[in-house]
Amino acid sequence: MDVIVVGANIGGSVAAGDLAAVGAKVTLLERDLGRKKPCGGAIPPRVISEFGVPTRIIERKTRRAVVIGPSGSRVEMDVRGTMAREDDYIIMVTREVLDRTMREKAQEGGAELREATFLSHEEDAQGKVHVKVRYKGGREETLVADALIGADGAGSAVAKSCGRPAIKHASAIQERLVLPPDAMKYYEDLAELYLGDDVSPDFYGWIFPKSDHVAVGTGCRPEHANRSYAFLEGVKRRAGDKLHGAKRILLEGHPLPMARYKKLVYGRTLLVGDAGGMVAHTSGEGIYFSMAAGRLAAQTLHSHFGDAKFALSRYEKSWQKRYGSMFDFLEVLEKYSYRGNKNREFFVDMCDTREVQELTFDSYLFKEMAKVTPAHHARMAINGVKAALRNWMNPKSPLLDSPPQITAKQALNITRMAIADGTAVDERAYANAG
Ligand SMILES: Cc1cc2nc3c(=O)[nH]c(=O)nc-3n(C[C@H](O)[C@H](O)[C@H](O)COP(=O)(O)OP(=O)(O)OC[C@H]3O[C@@H](n4cnc5c(N)ncnc54)[C@H](O)[C@@H]3O)c2cc1C
């Protein structure tokens, strides 16, 4: 079986490596091998164990997470599920290292990597897929294969070529900041999440530690995208002195899918990861899901390629069975928890409940909907009522209502300056800020 995989980041590389390992002839296409994917780089440990990722790529293990509400209310949580285990932590990586590692793994397994851009594809009456690509330098070629995997991220050209309308995307923007050693010490094993209209009207702002810097970011819906940079400044303003002396080394931005395609299979083409909108609401987590989808797509092709016409649709059925209810739940949670400062305060208050923490980390660490016992339900209901009463009787005022007053024009200038001095690498950060 000949397979073309478009997109040589995590999802595409896992699919390519797995297919090559079972004897398929795999061509892995990447339009820009030098590009760093803008990303917070927070992953559960099972990414390492499940996909054979070498532990040397781990930058930090964060065992504490702090959620900070609009009023400055603060809940510090140990990263721990219902049963405490040695590897209960959030791993922090940089994407350039993770992506390169997975790409090399796929190549070592036998996949052929080519720096080329996917342009379009067609399927002929015999079921062969004809893929038009352009190499660096402009030469175009049509490659022929038995199947195509689209792992080309948000705004997927493969999905477009399948006739899909674009998925709605959020804007995510991030700065990498080097901190003085004392300031860095604070973030050594701790990740911060900030909630409030001043840092994002839709999601949350984050500070994630790496070995030699922190990544400070935020995301918002498209209608607020022209204030992305102001929200990012909002996160830094809230962090205050903790970022004193910080020096920016990178400004980056990228769209984040905000919806899923229910249909992931089009003839002999399968969509994987962000290309299919596989990003969890609430957290914006997509790394594990893209890798898991890459593996599932490879398994489906390997097991069912020669079967009846619609056998490949097993891929979307298996995906839905494994993760559908988790995504549905997180979608509802996001709608409720991040809408308005009052809801966010309630959310922070609820995070102070041991049961909520354990169930959250069970789901995050094990990637399964946590089993909720009647006792859990009862305790969470009681705590929910208590939190609602507390917030109703003693409503908390936000420290800051709105992001710093940065106009879209100022944001654009900041981004242009960052591009000029080489600290901005992605043209889409520019688009987000403007
Ligand atoms: C700012 C930000 C922070 C995030 N933080 C986190 C986090 O902390 N944890 C987490 O789990 N998730 C996070 N995510 C989400 C995560 O980055 C994505 O879900 C994940 O990268 C999806 O992987 P992918 O392989 O499907 O797509 P991508 O990583 O986007 O890779 C797609 C690849 O396809 C290539 N490509 C695109 N078009 C073509 C074409 N036409 N031809 C050839 N190649 C093409 C691209 O160059 C790219 O290499 C974050 C996202 C953003 C934007």
Short mmCIF file of C-alpha atoms and ligand atoms in Angstrom, two decimals:
data_model
loop_
_atom_site.label_atom_id
_atom_site.label_comp_id
_atom_site.label_asym_id
_atom_site.label_seq_id
_atom_site.Cartn_x
_atom_site.Cartn_y
_atom_site.Cartn_z
CA MET A 1 0.00 0.00 0.00
CA ASP A 2 1.26 3.48 -0.97
CA VAL A 3 0.23 6.30 1.36
CA ILE A 4 0.86 10.04 1.14
CA VAL A 5 0.77 11.89 4.45
CA VAL A 6 0.49 15.69 4.33
CA GLY A 7 1.96 17.56 7.33
CA ALA A 8 5.07 16.27 9.12
CA ASN A 9 4.34 17.44 12.64
CA ILE A 10 3.05 15.18 15.39
CA GLY A 11 -0.14 13.73 13.84
CA GLY A 12 1.36 13.17 10.40
CA SER A 13 4.62 11.75 11.72
CA VAL A 14 2.88 9.23 14.00
CA ALA A 15 0.68 8.07 11.09
CA ALA A 16 3.67 7.88 8.72
CA GLY A 17 5.88 6.02 11.22
CA ASP A 18 3.16 3.49 12.10
CA LEU A 19 2.33 2.80 8.45
CA ALA A 20 5.97 2.40 7.45
CA ALA A 21 6.43 0.00 10.37
CA VAL A 22 3.82 -2.37 8.88
CA GLY A 23 5.39 -2.26 5.45
CA ALA A 24 3.50 0.54 3.67
CA LYS A 25 5.39 2.80 1.28
CA VAL A 26 4.93 6.22 2.87
CA THR A 27 5.68 9.67 1.47
CA LEU A 28 5.54 12.34 4.16
CA LEU A 29 5.10 15.90 2.83
CA GLU A 30 5.97 19.03 4.80
CA ARG A 31 5.74 22.50 3.34
CA ASP A 32 8.30 24.08 5.68
CA LEU A 33 10.78 21.94 7.60
CA GLY A 34 12.30 24.96 9.34
CA ARG A 35 9.11 26.24 10.92
CA LYS A 36 8.41 26.20 14.67
CA LYS A 37 4.79 25.36 15.43
CA PRO A 38 3.46 27.99 17.89
CA CYS A 39 2.24 25.95 20.87
CA GLY A 40 2.20 25.90 24.69
CA GLY A 41 3.76 22.43 24.57
CA ALA A 42 1.93 21.00 27.61
CA ILE A 43 1.39 17.24 27.32
CA PRO A 44 0.31 14.36 29.57
CA PRO A 45 3.03 11.74 30.30
CA ARG A 46 1.20 9.16 28.22
CA VAL A 47 2.34 10.98 25.07
CA ILE A 48 5.83 9.74 26.00
CA SER A 49 4.87 6.17 26.91
CA GLU A 50 2.24 5.60 24.21
CA PHE A 51 4.18 7.00 21.25
CA GLY A 52 7.70 6.01 22.27
CA VAL A 53 8.90 9.60 22.59
CA PRO A 54 12.39 9.79 24.16
CA THR A 55 12.34 11.35 27.63
CA ARG A 56 15.29 13.59 26.72
CA ILE A 57 12.85 15.99 25.06
CA ILE A 58 11.19 16.78 28.41
CA GLU A 59 11.90 20.39 29.38
CA ARG A 60 9.98 20.45 32.66
CA LYS A 61 7.72 18.26 34.75
CA THR A 62 5.12 20.46 36.39
CA ARG A 63 3.52 18.96 39.46
CA ARG A 64 1.48 22.03 40.42
CA ALA A 65 -1.08 24.03 38.47
CA VAL A 66 -2.48 27.35 39.65
CA VAL A 67 -5.82 28.72 38.43
CA ILE A 68 -6.21 32.46 38.95
CA GLY A 69 -9.66 34.05 38.72
CA PRO A 70 -10.63 37.53 37.53
CA SER A 71 -10.62 38.89 41.11
CA GLY A 72 -7.16 37.46 41.78
CA SER A 73 -8.72 34.46 43.58
CA ARG A 74 -6.22 31.64 43.37
CA VAL A 75 -6.40 27.86 43.65
CA GLU A 76 -3.23 25.83 43.67
CA MET A 77 -3.63 22.19 42.69
CA ASP A 78 -1.33 19.21 42.83
CA VAL A 79 -1.37 17.40 39.51
CA ARG A 80 -2.81 14.15 40.81
CA GLY A 81 -5.62 11.81 39.83
CA THR A 82 -7.82 9.68 42.10
CA MET A 83 -4.90 7.29 42.68
CA ALA A 84 -1.63 9.13 43.27
CA ARG A 85 1.14 7.85 40.98
CA GLU A 86 4.81 8.61 40.44
CA ASP A 87 4.22 10.10 37.00
CA ASP A 88 1.38 12.46 37.85
CA TYR A 89 2.66 15.63 36.23
CA ILE A 90 2.25 17.77 33.15
CA ILE A 91 5.20 17.55 30.78
CA MET A 92 6.41 20.70 29.07
CA VAL A 93 8.18 20.45 25.72
CA THR A 94 9.06 22.83 22.92
CA ARG A 95 7.34 21.94 19.71
CA GLU A 96 10.35 22.31 17.46
CA VAL A 97 12.03 19.50 19.42
CA LEU A 98 8.95 17.26 19.65
CA ASP A 99 8.11 17.71 15.97
CA ARG A 100 11.66 17.08 14.81
CA THR A 101 11.90 13.97 17.02
CA MET A 102 8.66 12.48 15.69
CA ARG A 103 9.62 13.31 12.10
CA GLU A 104 13.00 11.58 12.51
CA LYS A 105 11.31 8.58 14.10
CA ALA A 106 9.03 8.27 11.06
CA GLN A 107 12.03 8.51 8.73
CA GLU A 108 14.00 5.92 10.71
CA GLY A 109 10.97 3.63 10.37
CA GLY A 110 11.11 3.97 6.59
CA ALA A 111 8.88 6.95 5.66
CA GLU A 112 10.29 9.20 2.95
CA LEU A 113 10.20 12.87 3.93
CA ARG A 114 9.91 15.53 1.23
CA GLU A 115 9.75 19.29 1.64
CA ALA A 116 6.74 20.01 -0.56
CA THR A 117 3.38 21.76 -0.37
CA PHE A 118 0.17 19.86 -0.99
CA LEU A 119 -1.95 21.73 -3.56
CA SER A 120 -4.93 19.50 -4.37
CA HIS A 121 -5.98 15.90 -4.96
CA GLU A 122 -8.39 13.75 -6.96
CA GLU A 123 -9.45 10.12 -6.74
CA ASP A 124 -9.81 8.15 -9.98
CA ALA A 125 -12.29 5.37 -10.81
CA GLN A 126 -9.75 2.70 -9.75
CA GLY A 127 -9.49 4.29 -6.31
CA LYS A 128 -6.00 5.74 -6.82
CA VAL A 129 -5.37 9.14 -5.27
CA HIS A 130 -3.57 11.72 -7.44
CA VAL A 131 -1.89 14.38 -5.33
CA LYS A 132 -0.57 17.61 -6.80
CA VAL A 133 2.41 19.06 -4.91
CA ARG A 134 4.81 21.97 -5.29
CA TYR A 135 8.46 21.68 -4.22
CA LYS A 136 10.57 24.54 -2.93
CA GLY A 137 11.77 26.36 -6.01
CA GLY A 138 8.37 26.00 -7.72
CA ARG A 139 8.52 22.64 -9.49
CA GLU A 140 5.14 20.88 -9.46
CA GLU A 141 4.48 17.14 -9.61
CA THR A 142 1.53 14.76 -9.34
CA LEU A 143 2.14 11.82 -7.01
CA VAL A 144 -0.08 8.72 -7.09
CA ALA A 145 -0.96 6.65 -4.02
CA ASP A 146 -3.56 4.26 -2.62
CA ALA A 147 -4.56 6.55 0.25
CA LEU A 148 -4.03 10.08 1.56
CA ILE A 149 -3.80 11.33 5.14
CA GLY A 150 -4.39 15.04 5.77
CA ALA A 151 -2.48 16.01 8.93
CA ASP A 152 -1.83 19.53 7.73
CA GLY A 153 -3.22 21.41 10.69
CA ALA A 154 -5.73 24.23 11.12
CA GLY A 155 -7.08 25.50 7.80
CA SER A 156 -6.16 22.15 6.19
CA ALA A 157 -5.66 22.30 2.43
CA VAL A 158 -6.48 18.57 2.28
CA ALA A 159 -9.86 19.12 3.99
CA LYS A 160 -10.50 21.96 1.54
CA SER A 161 -9.61 19.71 -1.37
CA CYS A 162 -12.16 17.20 0.03
CA GLY A 163 -14.76 19.94 -0.36
CA ARG A 164 -15.05 20.79 3.34
CA PRO A 165 -15.86 24.35 4.39
CA ALA A 166 -13.22 25.80 6.73
CA ILE A 167 -13.69 25.11 10.46
CA LYS A 168 -14.14 28.14 12.70
CA HIS A 169 -10.79 29.02 14.28
CA ALA A 170 -9.74 30.83 17.43
CA SER A 171 -6.61 32.97 17.52
CA ALA A 172 -3.83 31.90 19.84
CA ILE A 173 -0.77 34.05 20.48
CA GLN A 174 2.29 33.40 22.62
CA GLU A 175 5.57 34.98 23.67
CA ARG A 176 8.62 33.12 24.89
CA LEU A 177 10.30 35.07 27.67
CA VAL A 178 13.67 34.45 29.26
CA LEU A 179 13.51 35.30 32.96
CA PRO A 180 16.27 36.16 35.41
CA PRO A 181 17.24 32.98 37.41
CA ASP A 182 15.35 34.04 40.57
CA ALA A 183 12.15 34.69 38.63
CA MET A 184 12.55 31.42 36.73
CA LYS A 185 12.79 29.54 40.03
CA TYR A 186 9.15 30.39 40.79
CA TYR A 187 8.00 28.67 37.59
CA GLU A 188 10.27 25.66 38.01
CA ASP A 189 7.49 23.08 38.43
CA LEU A 190 4.39 25.21 38.21
CA ALA A 191 2.00 26.19 35.41
CA GLU A 192 -0.34 29.18 35.74
CA LEU A 193 -3.75 29.65 34.12
CA TYR A 194 -5.33 33.11 34.19
CA LEU A 195 -9.06 33.74 33.73
CA GLY A 196 -10.81 37.06 33.15
CA ASP A 197 -12.07 39.47 30.49
CA ASP A 198 -8.72 41.26 30.66
CA VAL A 199 -6.76 38.16 29.54
CA SER A 200 -9.31 36.52 27.25
CA PRO A 201 -13.05 37.04 26.87
CA ASP A 202 -13.33 33.45 25.64
CA PHE A 203 -10.65 31.11 27.00
CA TYR A 204 -7.69 31.57 29.34
CA GLY A 205 -4.17 32.92 29.48
CA TRP A 206 -1.24 30.68 30.42
CA ILE A 207 2.32 30.75 31.68
CA PHE A 208 4.07 27.44 31.03
CA PRO A 209 7.70 26.86 32.05
CA LYS A 210 10.39 25.41 29.76
CA SER A 211 13.98 24.66 30.74
CA ASP A 212 15.31 28.16 29.99
CA HIS A 213 12.24 30.34 29.45
CA VAL A 214 8.49 30.62 30.03
CA ALA A 215 5.80 30.60 27.35
CA VAL A 216 3.15 33.24 28.00
CA GLY A 217 0.04 32.98 25.85
CA THR A 218 -3.65 33.43 25.39
CA GLY A 219 -6.39 32.59 22.92
CA CYS A 220 -9.64 34.20 21.86
CA ARG A 221 -12.47 33.77 19.37
CA PRO A 222 -12.09 35.25 15.88
CA GLU A 223 -14.32 38.22 16.69
CA HIS A 224 -11.77 39.34 19.33
CA ALA A 225 -8.67 38.46 17.32
CA ASN A 226 -7.72 42.06 16.67
CA ARG A 227 -7.17 42.43 20.45
CA SER A 228 -5.04 39.26 20.80
CA TYR A 229 -1.89 41.19 21.59
CA ALA A 230 -3.70 43.34 24.18
CA PHE A 231 -4.91 40.15 25.92
CA LEU A 232 -1.36 38.83 25.92
CA GLU A 233 -0.25 42.06 27.56
CA GLY A 234 -3.12 41.45 30.00
CA VAL A 235 -1.62 38.11 31.07
CA LYS A 236 1.78 39.75 31.60
CA ARG A 237 0.17 42.61 33.57
CA ARG A 238 -1.54 40.08 35.86
CA ALA A 239 1.66 38.12 36.38
CA GLY A 240 3.24 41.45 37.38
CA ASP A 241 6.56 41.26 39.21
CA LYS A 242 6.92 37.55 38.57
CA LEU A 243 7.96 38.44 35.03
CA HIS A 244 10.21 41.33 36.07
CA GLY A 245 13.34 41.49 33.93
CA ALA A 246 11.85 39.24 31.22
CA LYS A 247 13.36 39.39 27.75
CA ARG A 248 11.30 38.34 24.74
CA ILE A 249 12.93 35.78 22.47
CA LEU A 250 9.94 34.94 20.32
CA LEU A 251 6.46 36.13 19.41
CA GLU A 252 4.32 33.55 17.69
CA GLY A 253 0.70 32.93 16.81
CA HIS A 254 -1.47 30.38 15.07
CA PRO A 255 -5.14 29.54 14.55
CA LEU A 256 -6.70 26.92 16.82
CA PRO A 257 -9.68 24.89 15.51
CA MET A 258 -12.89 25.54 17.42
CA ALA A 259 -15.06 22.82 15.95
CA ARG A 260 -14.76 19.21 14.89
CA TYR A 261 -15.58 17.63 11.60
CA LYS A 262 -17.86 14.68 12.39
CA LYS A 263 -16.90 13.29 8.97
CA LEU A 264 -13.20 12.45 8.86
CA VAL A 265 -13.09 10.08 5.88
CA TYR A 266 -13.60 11.11 2.25
CA GLY A 267 -13.14 8.18 -0.09
CA ARG A 268 -9.53 7.20 0.53
CA THR A 269 -8.60 10.36 2.38
CA LEU A 270 -8.49 10.53 6.20
CA LEU A 271 -8.20 13.72 8.27
CA VAL A 272 -6.02 13.72 11.40
CA GLY A 273 -5.49 16.18 14.27
CA ASP A 274 -6.13 19.90 13.78
CA ALA A 275 -7.04 19.21 10.15
CA GLY A 276 -10.14 17.45 11.53
CA GLY A 277 -10.63 19.93 14.40
CA MET A 278 -9.47 17.53 17.13
CA VAL A 279 -8.72 20.12 19.77
CA ALA A 280 -10.35 19.78 23.21
CA HIS A 281 -12.48 22.72 24.21
CA THR A 282 -11.74 24.26 27.62
CA SER A 283 -8.03 23.39 27.48
CA GLY A 284 -7.10 23.89 23.80
CA GLU A 285 -5.24 20.59 24.07
CA GLY A 286 -4.52 19.02 20.68
CA ILE A 287 -1.11 17.30 20.81
CA TYR A 288 -2.21 13.99 22.32
CA PHE A 289 -5.36 13.87 20.22
CA SER A 290 -3.51 14.51 16.97
CA MET A 291 -1.02 11.73 17.74
CA ALA A 292 -3.80 9.34 18.78
CA ALA A 293 -5.69 10.13 15.57
CA GLY A 294 -2.53 9.56 13.49
CA ARG A 295 -2.19 6.11 15.07
CA LEU A 296 -5.88 5.27 14.61
CA ALA A 297 -5.80 6.37 10.95
CA ALA A 298 -2.73 4.18 10.32
CA GLN A 299 -4.34 1.19 12.08
CA THR A 300 -7.54 1.61 10.07
CA LEU A 301 -5.68 1.78 6.76
CA HIS A 302 -3.56 -1.22 7.68
CA SER A 303 -6.49 -3.37 8.82
CA HIS A 304 -9.26 -2.36 6.45
CA PHE A 305 -7.73 -0.94 3.30
CA GLY A 306 -8.68 -3.84 1.03
CA ASP A 307 -12.17 -4.26 2.56
CA ALA A 308 -15.48 -3.03 1.19
CA LYS A 309 -15.88 0.56 0.03
CA PHE A 310 -16.91 2.16 3.30
CA ALA A 311 -14.59 0.22 5.61
CA LEU A 312 -12.34 3.24 6.16
CA SER A 313 -15.22 5.07 7.85
CA ARG A 314 -14.40 2.81 10.82
CA TYR A 315 -11.75 5.43 11.54
CA GLU A 316 -14.27 8.16 12.31
CA LYS A 317 -16.50 5.70 14.21
CA SER A 318 -13.59 4.57 16.42
CA TRP A 319 -12.54 8.17 16.99
CA GLN A 320 -16.05 9.16 17.99
CA LYS A 321 -16.38 6.14 20.28
CA ARG A 322 -13.11 6.84 22.07
CA TYR A 323 -13.17 10.60 22.43
CA GLY A 324 -16.60 11.86 21.26
CA SER A 325 -18.22 12.05 24.70
CA MET A 326 -15.10 13.66 26.24
CA PHE A 327 -15.12 16.38 23.57
CA ASP A 328 -18.89 16.88 24.00
CA PHE A 329 -18.47 17.29 27.76
CA LEU A 330 -15.56 19.74 27.43
CA GLU A 331 -17.54 21.79 24.91
CA VAL A 332 -20.36 22.26 27.43
CA LEU A 333 -17.88 22.98 30.23
CA GLU A 334 -16.18 25.65 28.14
CA LYS A 335 -19.47 27.32 27.27
CA TYR A 336 -20.38 27.60 30.91
CA SER A 337 -17.06 28.16 32.67
CA TYR A 338 -15.44 30.83 30.50
CA ARG A 339 -18.44 33.03 29.80
CA GLY A 340 -18.26 36.11 31.95
CA ASN A 341 -16.29 36.87 35.09
CA LYS A 342 -19.02 35.57 37.45
CA ASN A 343 -18.93 32.11 35.88
CA ARG A 344 -15.15 32.15 35.94
CA GLU A 345 -15.11 32.89 39.68
CA PHE A 346 -17.50 29.99 40.23
CA PHE A 347 -15.23 27.78 38.11
CA VAL A 348 -12.16 28.76 40.19
CA ASP A 349 -14.12 28.11 43.38
CA MET A 350 -15.09 24.65 42.10
CA CYS A 351 -11.44 23.92 41.29
CA ASP A 352 -10.85 24.15 45.03
CA THR A 353 -12.75 20.87 45.41
CA ARG A 354 -10.62 17.74 45.73
CA GLU A 355 -13.10 15.64 43.69
CA VAL A 356 -13.07 18.13 40.81
CA GLN A 357 -9.27 18.19 40.80
CA GLU A 358 -8.97 14.41 40.85
CA LEU A 359 -11.51 13.87 38.08
CA THR A 360 -9.95 16.62 35.95
CA PHE A 361 -6.48 15.13 36.23
CA ASP A 362 -7.78 11.56 35.78
CA SER A 363 -9.25 12.65 32.43
CA TYR A 364 -6.18 14.68 31.46
CA LEU A 365 -3.60 12.08 32.41
CA PHE A 366 -5.40 8.96 31.18
CA LYS A 367 -7.43 10.41 28.31
CA GLU A 368 -10.61 8.67 29.34
CA MET A 369 -13.74 10.12 30.85
CA ALA A 370 -13.14 9.63 34.57
CA LYS A 371 -15.52 7.29 36.36
CA VAL A 372 -17.75 9.41 38.58
CA THR A 373 -19.09 7.48 41.56
CA PRO A 374 -22.36 8.46 43.30
CA ALA A 375 -20.22 9.65 46.26
CA HIS A 376 -18.26 11.93 43.89
CA HIS A 377 -21.51 13.27 42.45
CA ALA A 378 -22.92 13.98 45.89
CA ARG A 379 -19.79 15.76 47.18
CA MET A 380 -19.46 17.82 44.00
CA ALA A 381 -23.13 18.80 44.13
CA ILE A 382 -22.79 19.92 47.76
CA ASN A 383 -19.60 21.86 46.97
CA GLY A 384 -21.27 23.37 43.89
CA VAL A 385 -24.18 24.67 45.94
CA LYS A 386 -21.78 26.03 48.58
CA ALA A 387 -19.67 27.77 45.90
CA ALA A 388 -22.79 29.21 44.22
CA LEU A 389 -24.01 30.56 47.58
CA ARG A 390 -20.58 32.01 48.43
CA ASN A 391 -20.38 33.77 45.07
CA TRP A 392 -23.97 35.02 45.32
CA MET A 393 -23.66 36.35 48.89
CA ASN A 394 -20.21 37.77 48.43
CA PRO A 395 -19.70 38.51 44.71
CA LYS A 396 -16.09 39.13 43.78
CA SER A 397 -15.12 42.12 41.66
CA PRO A 398 -12.60 41.66 38.89
CA LEU A 399 -9.24 43.28 39.48
CA LEU A 400 -9.26 44.55 35.89
CA ASP A 401 -12.14 44.62 33.45
CA SER A 402 -10.41 45.03 30.15
CA PRO A 403 -7.05 44.37 28.54
CA PRO A 404 -4.43 47.13 28.47
CA GLN A 405 -5.33 49.88 26.02
CA ILE A 406 -3.40 48.73 23.01
CA THR A 407 -4.96 49.57 19.70
CA ALA A 408 -4.81 47.13 16.82
CA LYS A 409 -2.39 49.55 15.13
CA GLN A 410 -0.03 49.57 18.13
CA ALA A 411 -0.20 45.77 18.28
CA LEU A 412 0.69 45.62 14.62
CA ASN A 413 3.67 47.91 15.20
CA ILE A 414 4.89 45.78 18.11
CA THR A 415 4.61 42.70 15.92
CA ARG A 416 6.38 44.39 13.01
CA MET A 417 9.21 45.39 15.33
CA ALA A 418 9.41 41.82 16.62
CA ILE A 419 9.61 40.57 13.05
CA ALA A 420 12.29 43.14 12.25
CA ASP A 421 14.47 42.16 15.23
CA GLY A 422 13.97 38.47 14.51
CA THR A 423 11.90 37.59 17.59
CA ALA A 424 8.70 36.89 15.60
CA VAL A 425 8.75 33.91 13.31
CA ASP A 426 5.23 33.23 12.23
CA GLU A 427 3.44 35.50 9.84
CA ARG A 428 0.17 34.48 11.46
CA ALA A 429 1.12 36.15 14.74
CA TYR A 430 1.16 39.29 12.70
CA ALA A 431 -2.32 38.55 11.32
CA ASN A 432 -3.66 37.80 14.82
CA ALA A 433 -2.31 40.98 16.31
CA GLY A 434 -3.58 43.16 13.51
C1 LIG B 1 -0.54 29.06 20.67
C2 LIG B 1 -1.00 27.62 20.81
C3 LIG B 1 -0.79 26.94 22.00
C4 LIG B 1 -1.15 25.58 22.11
N1 LIG B 1 -0.85 24.92 23.27
C5 LIG B 1 -1.09 23.59 23.37
C6 LIG B 1 -0.66 22.87 24.51
O1 LIG B 1 -0.05 23.41 25.44
N2 LIG B 1 -0.93 21.53 24.55
C7 LIG B 1 -1.59 20.88 23.55
O2 LIG B 1 -1.82 19.66 23.65
N3 LIG B 1 -1.99 21.55 22.44
C8 LIG B 1 -1.74 22.88 22.31
N4 LIG B 1 -2.09 23.55 21.16
C9 LIG B 1 -2.73 22.79 20.06
C10 LIG B 1 -1.69 22.00 19.28
O3 LIG B 1 -0.63 22.85 18.89
C11 LIG B 1 -2.30 21.37 18.02
O4 LIG B 1 -3.50 20.73 18.36
C12 LIG B 1 -1.33 20.36 17.38
O5 LIG B 1 -0.16 21.00 16.93
C13 LIG B 1 -1.97 19.64 16.19
O6 LIG B 1 -0.98 18.88 15.53
P1 LIG B 1 -1.13 18.51 13.99
O7 LIG B 1 0.01 17.62 13.67
O8 LIG B 1 -2.51 18.00 13.75
O9 LIG B 1 -1.04 19.90 13.23
P2 LIG B 1 0.17 20.93 13.18
O10 LIG B 1 1.04 20.79 14.35
O11 LIG B 1 -0.43 22.26 12.92
O12 LIG B 1 1.01 20.45 11.91
C14 LIG B 1 0.54 20.59 10.61
C15 LIG B 1 1.74 20.52 9.67
O13 LIG B 1 1.27 20.52 8.32
C16 LIG B 1 2.09 21.38 7.55
N5 LIG B 1 1.30 21.84 6.40
C17 LIG B 1 0.25 22.70 6.43
N6 LIG B 1 -0.23 22.86 5.19
C18 LIG B 1 0.52 22.09 4.35
C19 LIG B 1 0.49 21.83 2.97
N7 LIG B 1 -0.41 22.40 2.17
N8 LIG B 1 1.42 20.99 2.45
C20 LIG B 1 2.35 20.39 3.25
N9 LIG B 1 2.41 20.60 4.58
C21 LIG B 1 1.50 21.42 5.14
C22 LIG B 1 2.46 22.50 8.52
O14 LIG B 1 3.61 23.20 8.10
C23 LIG B 1 2.67 21.72 9.81
O15 LIG B 1 3.99 21.27 9.93
C24 LIG B 1 -1.77 24.91 21.03
C25 LIG B 1 -1.99 25.60 19.82
C26 LIG B 1 -1.62 26.94 19.72
C27 LIG B 1 -1.85 27.64 18.40
#
